[in-house]
CSV table of C-alpha atoms and ligand atoms in Angstrom, one decimal:
chain,number,residue,atom,x,y,z
E,55,MET,CA,-15.0,-7.8,11.6
E,56,ILE,CA,-11.3,-8.3,11.1
E,57,SER,CA,-10.0,-8.2,7.5
E,58,PRO,CA,-10.2,-11.6,5.9
E,59,ILE,CA,-7.1,-13.2,4.4
E,60,LEU,CA,-8.1,-15.2,1.3
E,61,THR,CA,-5.8,-17.7,-0.3
E,62,VAL,CA,-6.4,-17.9,-4.1
E,63,PRO,CA,-5.9,-21.3,-5.7
E,64,GLU,CA,-3.7,-20.7,-8.8
E,65,ALA,CA,-4.6,-23.8,-10.8
E,66,GLY,CA,-7.3,-23.5,-13.4
E,67,ALA,CA,-9.3,-20.4,-14.3
E,68,SER,CA,-9.3,-17.6,-11.8
E,69,PRO,CA,-12.8,-17.0,-10.3
E,70,GLY,CA,-12.4,-13.2,-11.2
E,71,ALA,CA,-15.7,-11.8,-9.9
E,72,PRO,CA,-15.6,-13.3,-6.4
E,73,LEU,CA,-12.0,-12.1,-6.0
E,74,VAL,CA,-12.9,-8.5,-6.8
E,75,ASP,CA,-15.9,-8.8,-4.5
E,76,ALA,CA,-13.7,-9.9,-1.6
E,77,LEU,CA,-11.0,-7.3,-2.4
E,78,GLU,CA,-13.5,-4.4,-2.5
E,79,GLY,CA,-15.0,-5.8,0.8
E,80,GLY,CA,-11.6,-5.4,2.5
E,81,ALA,CA,-9.9,-8.7,2.1
E,82,VAL,CA,-6.2,-9.4,1.5
E,83,LEU,CA,-5.8,-11.8,-1.4
E,84,VAL,CA,-2.8,-14.2,-1.1
E,85,PHE,CA,-1.3,-15.9,-4.1
E,86,PRO,CA,0.9,-18.6,-2.7
E,87,SER,CA,3.3,-19.4,-5.6
E,88,LEU,CA,3.1,-17.2,-8.6
E,89,ASP,CA,6.2,-17.4,-10.7
E,90,PHE,CA,8.6,-14.5,-10.5
E,91,PRO,CA,12.2,-15.9,-10.6
E,92,LEU,CA,15.3,-13.9,-10.0
E,93,ASP,CA,18.2,-14.7,-12.2
E,94,ALA,CA,21.8,-15.5,-11.0
E,95,PHE,CA,22.9,-11.8,-11.3
E,96,GLU,CA,19.8,-10.6,-9.4
E,97,GLN,CA,20.4,-12.9,-6.4
E,98,ARG,CA,22.7,-10.3,-5.0
E,99,PHE,CA,19.7,-8.0,-4.5
E,100,VAL,CA,18.4,-10.3,-1.8
E,101,GLU,CA,21.8,-10.9,-0.2
E,102,ARG,CA,22.5,-7.4,0.8
E,103,PRO,CA,20.6,-4.1,0.4
E,104,PHE,CA,21.4,-2.1,-2.8
E,105,ALA,CA,20.1,1.1,-1.2
E,106,ASP,CA,21.7,4.4,-0.3
E,107,GLY,CA,20.0,4.2,3.1
E,108,LYS,CA,18.6,7.7,2.9
E,109,ALA,CA,15.1,6.6,2.2
E,110,LYS,CA,13.2,3.6,3.5
E,111,ASN,CA,13.0,2.1,-0.1
E,112,VAL,CA,14.4,2.1,-3.6
E,113,ASN,CA,11.8,2.9,-6.2
E,114,ILE,CA,11.0,3.7,-9.8
E,115,ARG,CA,8.2,6.0,-10.8
E,116,GLY,CA,6.3,6.9,-14.0
E,117,GLU,CA,7.0,6.0,-17.6
E,118,ALA,CA,10.6,7.1,-17.4
E,119,ALA,CA,11.1,4.7,-14.5
E,120,THR,CA,13.9,6.7,-13.0
E,121,LEU,CA,15.6,4.7,-10.2
E,122,LYS,CA,15.8,6.5,-6.8
E,123,GLY,CA,17.5,5.6,-3.6
E,124,ALA,CA,19.6,2.8,-5.1
E,125,ALA,CA,23.3,1.9,-4.4
E,126,GLY,CA,25.8,-0.3,-6.4
E,127,THR,CA,27.7,-0.1,-9.6
E,128,GLU,CA,26.1,1.4,-12.7
E,129,GLU,CA,25.4,-2.1,-14.0
E,130,GLU,CA,23.9,-3.2,-10.7
E,131,GLN,CA,21.6,-0.2,-10.6
E,132,ALA,CA,20.5,-0.8,-14.2
E,133,ARG,CA,19.7,-4.4,-13.4
E,134,LEU,CA,17.8,-3.4,-10.3
E,135,ARG,CA,15.8,-1.0,-12.3
E,136,ASP,CA,15.1,-3.8,-14.9
E,137,LEU,CA,13.9,-6.0,-12.0
E,138,LEU,CA,11.4,-3.3,-10.8
E,139,ILE,CA,10.2,-2.8,-14.4
E,140,ARG,CA,9.6,-6.6,-14.6
E,141,TYR,CA,7.8,-6.6,-11.3
E,142,ARG,CA,5.5,-3.8,-12.6
E,143,ALA,CA,4.7,-6.0,-15.6
E,144,PHE,CA,4.1,-9.0,-13.2
E,145,ALA,CA,1.6,-6.9,-11.2
E,146,ARG,CA,-0.2,-5.8,-14.4
E,147,ASP,CA,-0.4,-9.4,-15.5
E,148,LEU,CA,-1.8,-10.5,-12.1
E,149,ILE,CA,-4.5,-7.9,-12.4
E,150,GLU,CA,-5.4,-8.9,-16.0
E,151,ARG,CA,-5.6,-12.6,-15.1
E,152,HIS,CA,-7.1,-12.6,-11.6
E,153,LEU,CA,-8.9,-9.2,-11.4
E,154,PRO,CA,-10.1,-8.7,-15.0
E,155,ALA,CA,-12.7,-6.2,-13.9
E,156,TYR,CA,-9.8,-3.8,-13.3
E,157,ALA,CA,-7.8,-4.6,-16.5
E,158,GLY,CA,-7.0,-1.4,-18.4
E,159,LYS,CA,-8.5,0.7,-15.6
E,160,VAL,CA,-5.6,0.9,-13.1
E,161,SER,CA,-2.7,3.3,-13.4
E,162,PHE,CA,0.6,2.2,-12.1
E,163,ALA,CA,2.4,4.5,-9.7
E,164,GLY,CA,5.6,3.7,-7.8
E,165,THR,CA,7.3,0.3,-7.8
E,166,SER,CA,9.6,-0.3,-4.8
E,167,TYR,CA,12.3,-2.6,-3.6
E,168,ARG,CA,12.3,-2.9,0.2
E,169,PRO,CA,15.5,-4.5,1.4
E,170,PHE,CA,15.5,-3.3,5.0
E,171,ASP,CA,14.0,-4.9,8.0
E,172,VAL,CA,10.8,-3.2,9.2
E,173,ASP,CA,12.1,-0.3,11.1
E,174,GLN,CA,12.2,-1.0,14.8
E,175,ARG,CA,14.0,2.2,15.6
E,176,LYS,CA,11.9,4.6,17.5
E,177,LEU,CA,10.7,6.6,14.6
E,178,SER,CA,8.2,9.4,15.1
E,179,TRP,CA,4.8,7.9,15.7
E,180,ARG,CA,3.6,9.2,12.3
E,181,ARG,CA,6.2,7.2,10.4
E,182,ASP,CA,5.9,4.1,12.5
E,183,ASP,CA,4.3,1.6,10.2
E,184,THR,CA,4.1,-1.1,12.8
E,185,ARG,CA,1.1,0.8,14.1
E,186,LEU,CA,-2.2,-0.1,12.6
E,187,HIS,CA,-3.2,2.4,9.9
E,188,VAL,CA,-4.7,3.0,6.5
E,189,ASP,CA,-2.5,4.5,3.9
E,190,ALA,CA,-2.7,8.2,3.1
E,191,PHE,CA,-0.1,10.4,1.3
E,192,PRO,CA,0.4,13.9,2.8
E,193,SER,CA,1.8,15.6,-0.2
E,194,ASN,CA,0.0,13.6,-2.9
E,195,PRO,CA,-3.8,14.0,-2.7
E,196,ILE,CA,-5.7,11.0,-3.8
E,197,GLY,CA,-9.2,12.5,-4.3
E,198,GLU,CA,-11.4,10.0,-6.1
E,199,LYS,CA,-8.8,7.3,-6.5
E,200,ARG,CA,-8.2,4.1,-4.6
E,201,ILE,CA,-4.8,2.7,-3.5
E,202,LEU,CA,-4.3,-0.9,-4.7
E,203,ARG,CA,-1.0,-2.5,-3.7
E,204,ILE,CA,0.6,-5.7,-4.9
E,205,PHE,CA,3.4,-7.0,-2.5
E,206,ARG,CA,5.8,-9.9,-2.9
E,207,ASN,CA,8.1,-11.5,-0.4
E,208,ILE,CA,11.5,-12.2,-2.0
E,209,ASN,CA,13.4,-13.1,1.1
E,210,PRO,CA,15.9,-15.8,0.3
E,211,ASN,CA,16.3,-17.2,3.9
E,212,GLY,CA,12.7,-18.4,4.6
E,213,GLN,CA,11.9,-15.2,6.5
E,214,SER,CA,8.2,-14.3,6.4
E,215,ARG,CA,6.9,-10.8,6.1
E,216,LEU,CA,4.8,-10.2,9.2
E,217,TRP,CA,1.7,-8.0,9.2
E,218,ARG,CA,-1.2,-7.5,11.5
E,219,VAL,CA,-4.5,-6.5,10.1
E,220,GLY,CA,-7.3,-4.7,12.0
E,221,GLU,CA,-11.0,-4.3,12.0
E,222,ASP,CA,-13.1,-3.2,9.0
E,223,PHE,CA,-12.9,0.4,7.8
E,224,GLY,CA,-16.5,1.4,8.8
E,225,SER,CA,-16.2,0.2,12.4
E,226,MET,CA,-12.9,2.0,12.7
E,227,ALA,CA,-14.3,5.2,11.1
E,228,GLU,CA,-17.2,5.3,13.5
E,229,LYS,CA,-14.8,5.4,16.4
E,230,PHE,CA,-12.5,8.0,15.0
E,231,LEU,CA,-14.6,10.4,12.8
E,232,PRO,CA,-16.1,12.4,15.7
E,233,ARG,CA,-12.5,13.3,16.9
E,234,LEU,CA,-11.2,14.7,13.6
E,235,PRO,CA,-10.9,18.4,12.9
E,236,GLY,CA,-13.2,20.0,10.3
E,237,TYR,CA,-12.1,20.5,6.7
E,238,SER,CA,-11.2,24.0,5.5
E,239,PRO,CA,-11.4,24.4,1.7
E,240,LEU,CA,-9.5,27.7,2.1
E,241,SER,CA,-6.5,26.1,3.7
E,242,ALA,CA,-6.6,23.3,1.1
E,243,ARG,CA,-6.3,26.0,-1.6
E,244,LEU,CA,-3.5,27.6,0.3
E,245,LEU,CA,-1.5,24.3,0.6
E,246,SER,CA,-1.9,23.8,-3.1
E,247,ALA,CA,-0.9,27.4,-4.0
E,248,LEU,CA,2.2,27.0,-1.8
E,249,ARG,CA,2.9,23.7,-3.6
E,250,ILE,CA,3.0,21.8,-0.3
E,251,THR,CA,0.5,19.5,-1.9
E,252,LYS,CA,0.7,18.4,-5.6
E,253,ALA,CA,-3.0,19.0,-6.1
E,254,ARG,CA,-5.9,20.4,-4.0
E,255,ARG,CA,-6.4,18.4,-0.8
E,256,SER,CA,-10.0,17.2,-0.9
E,257,GLU,CA,-12.1,16.7,2.2
E,258,TYR,CA,-11.5,13.0,1.7
E,259,ASP,CA,-7.8,13.5,1.8
E,260,HIS,CA,-8.1,15.6,4.8
E,261,LEU,CA,-10.1,13.0,6.7
E,262,MET,CA,-7.7,10.2,5.6
E,263,LEU,CA,-4.6,12.0,6.8
E,264,HIS,CA,-6.2,12.8,10.2
E,265,LEU,CA,-7.5,9.2,10.5
E,266,HIS,CA,-4.0,7.9,9.8
E,267,ASP,CA,-2.5,10.2,12.5
E,268,ALA,CA,-5.3,9.7,15.1
E,269,LEU,CA,-5.0,5.9,14.7
E,270,LYS,CA,-1.2,5.9,15.1
E,271,GLN,CA,-1.4,8.2,18.1
E,272,ASP,CA,-4.0,6.1,20.0
E,273,MET,CA,-2.0,3.5,21.8
E,274,THR,CA,-5.0,2.2,23.6
E,275,TYR,CA,-6.7,1.5,20.3
E,276,GLN,CA,-3.4,0.0,18.9
E,277,GLY,CA,-3.3,-2.5,21.8
E,278,SER,CA,-7.0,-3.3,22.2
E,279,ALA,CA,-8.6,-3.0,18.8
E,280,PRO,CA,-9.7,-6.2,17.0
E,281,GLN,CA,-6.6,-7.5,15.1
E,282,ALA,CA,-4.9,-10.6,13.8
E,283,ASP,CA,-1.3,-11.5,13.0
E,284,VAL,CA,-0.6,-12.6,9.4
E,285,GLU,CA,2.5,-14.2,7.9
E,286,PHE,CA,3.5,-13.9,4.2
E,287,ALA,CA,6.1,-16.6,3.4
E,288,PRO,CA,8.8,-16.1,0.7
E,289,GLY,CA,7.4,-16.6,-2.7
E,290,GLN,CA,3.9,-15.4,-1.7
E,291,THR,CA,2.3,-12.4,-3.4
E,292,TRP,CA,-0.5,-10.5,-1.7
E,293,VAL,CA,-2.9,-7.8,-2.9
E,294,THR,CA,-5.1,-5.4,-1.0
E,295,PHE,CA,-6.6,-1.9,-1.0
E,296,SER,CA,-4.3,-0.3,1.6
E,297,ASP,CA,-6.6,2.7,1.9
E,298,LEU,CA,-9.4,0.4,3.2
E,299,VAL,CA,-7.6,-2.4,5.1
E,300,MET,CA,-6.2,-1.6,8.5
E,301,HIS,CA,-2.6,-2.9,8.5
E,302,GLY,CA,0.7,-2.7,10.3
E,303,ALA,CA,4.1,-4.1,9.0
E,304,MET,CA,5.7,-5.9,11.9
E,305,GLY,CA,8.8,-7.6,10.4
E,306,GLY,CA,10.6,-9.0,7.5
E,307,ARG,CA,13.0,-7.8,4.8
E,308,TYR,CA,13.4,-8.1,1.0
E,309,MET,CA,10.0,-7.3,-0.5
E,310,LEU,CA,8.8,-5.9,-3.8
E,311,GLU,CA,5.7,-3.6,-3.9
E,312,GLN,CA,3.7,-2.1,-6.7
E,313,THR,CA,1.2,0.8,-6.1
E,314,ALA,CA,-1.7,1.1,-8.5
E,315,TYR,CA,-4.5,3.7,-8.6
E,316,LEU,CA,-8.1,2.9,-9.5
E,317,ALA,CA,-10.8,5.5,-9.9
E,318,VAL,CA,-13.7,5.0,-7.4
E,319,ALA,CA,-16.0,5.1,-10.4
E,320,ASP,CA,-14.2,2.1,-11.9
E,321,GLN,CA,-14.8,-0.2,-8.9
E,322,VAL,CA,-17.4,-2.9,-9.4
E,323,ASP,CA,-19.2,-1.3,-6.4
E,324,PRO,CA,-18.1,2.3,-5.7
E,325,GLU,CA,-20.3,2.3,-2.5
E,326,ARG,CA,-17.7,0.1,-0.8
E,327,SER,CA,-14.9,2.7,-1.2
E,328,PRO,CA,-13.6,4.6,1.8
E,329,GLN,CA,-14.8,7.8,0.1
E,330,ARG,CA,-18.4,6.6,0.1
E,331,ILE,CA,-18.2,4.9,3.5
E,332,LEU,CA,-17.0,8.2,5.1
E,333,ALA,CA,-19.7,10.2,3.3
E,334,ARG,CA,-22.4,7.8,4.6
E,335,LYS,CA,-21.1,8.0,8.1
E,336,LEU,CA,-21.2,11.8,7.9
E,337,GLY,CA,-24.6,11.8,6.3
E,338,ARG,CA,-23.6,14.1,3.4
E,339,PRO,CA,-21.3,14.1,0.3
E,340,LEU,CA,-17.7,15.0,0.9
E,341,GLN,CA,-16.4,18.4,-0.3
U,10,LIG,FE1,0.8,1.2,5.1
């Protein structure tokens, strides 16, 4: 089954429970026209990139919300930081209103401003996000957390953000799990001791990193796996579990993105997490 794209009507009361059910089942929720206006000063952030160009994105992290990767005058950078802080509040409000089961349970990680076109340069296959993948962070073990992402297209010229989505996580895992190398608790402890990882890499983290790589390296799978093209028009906001939904970013520029973490135990149905799906496929709990 290909990940469903579900458009959420914004008028009236949000149907809460059915939305969470769809989201946990691997849907992408699309909100066509939530209000998030840019003021006159902020228009410049969608006219040219205010980025130092060293990283793919500009972002803020944590309570201090230190701005990283930005360019522009001191005032411009302060205003860009304000914009990202406002977007984080917008994402929190979206969760409280439309996904009330998660209200107060998610923790907000990075907020990013993505002014550049999806990178069509020939990057290393591992960094090539046009290839279908699920998200996994090499230096930042996730353990028993889920990755929930809230994206918004802020392109001023009518340019859509282009994605493709792939088949459901379980079907993908069945094909790829037999190819993955075994997990070594010893090397996980070593990576953490050497501070290559910020915490101990669990077996789940190990599997997700190898899935991410195996998927991106398999060009036959990339070309022939079940998939569908999706367009997100300017003004649209979309929400998905990017650790569960197979996706590739194919084009578009000027986007805002909020990453949030949710404990598996705080899902309405933890059994639908990639953590539990992988354990079931392996027939044992993960280490
Ligand atoms: Fe991704």
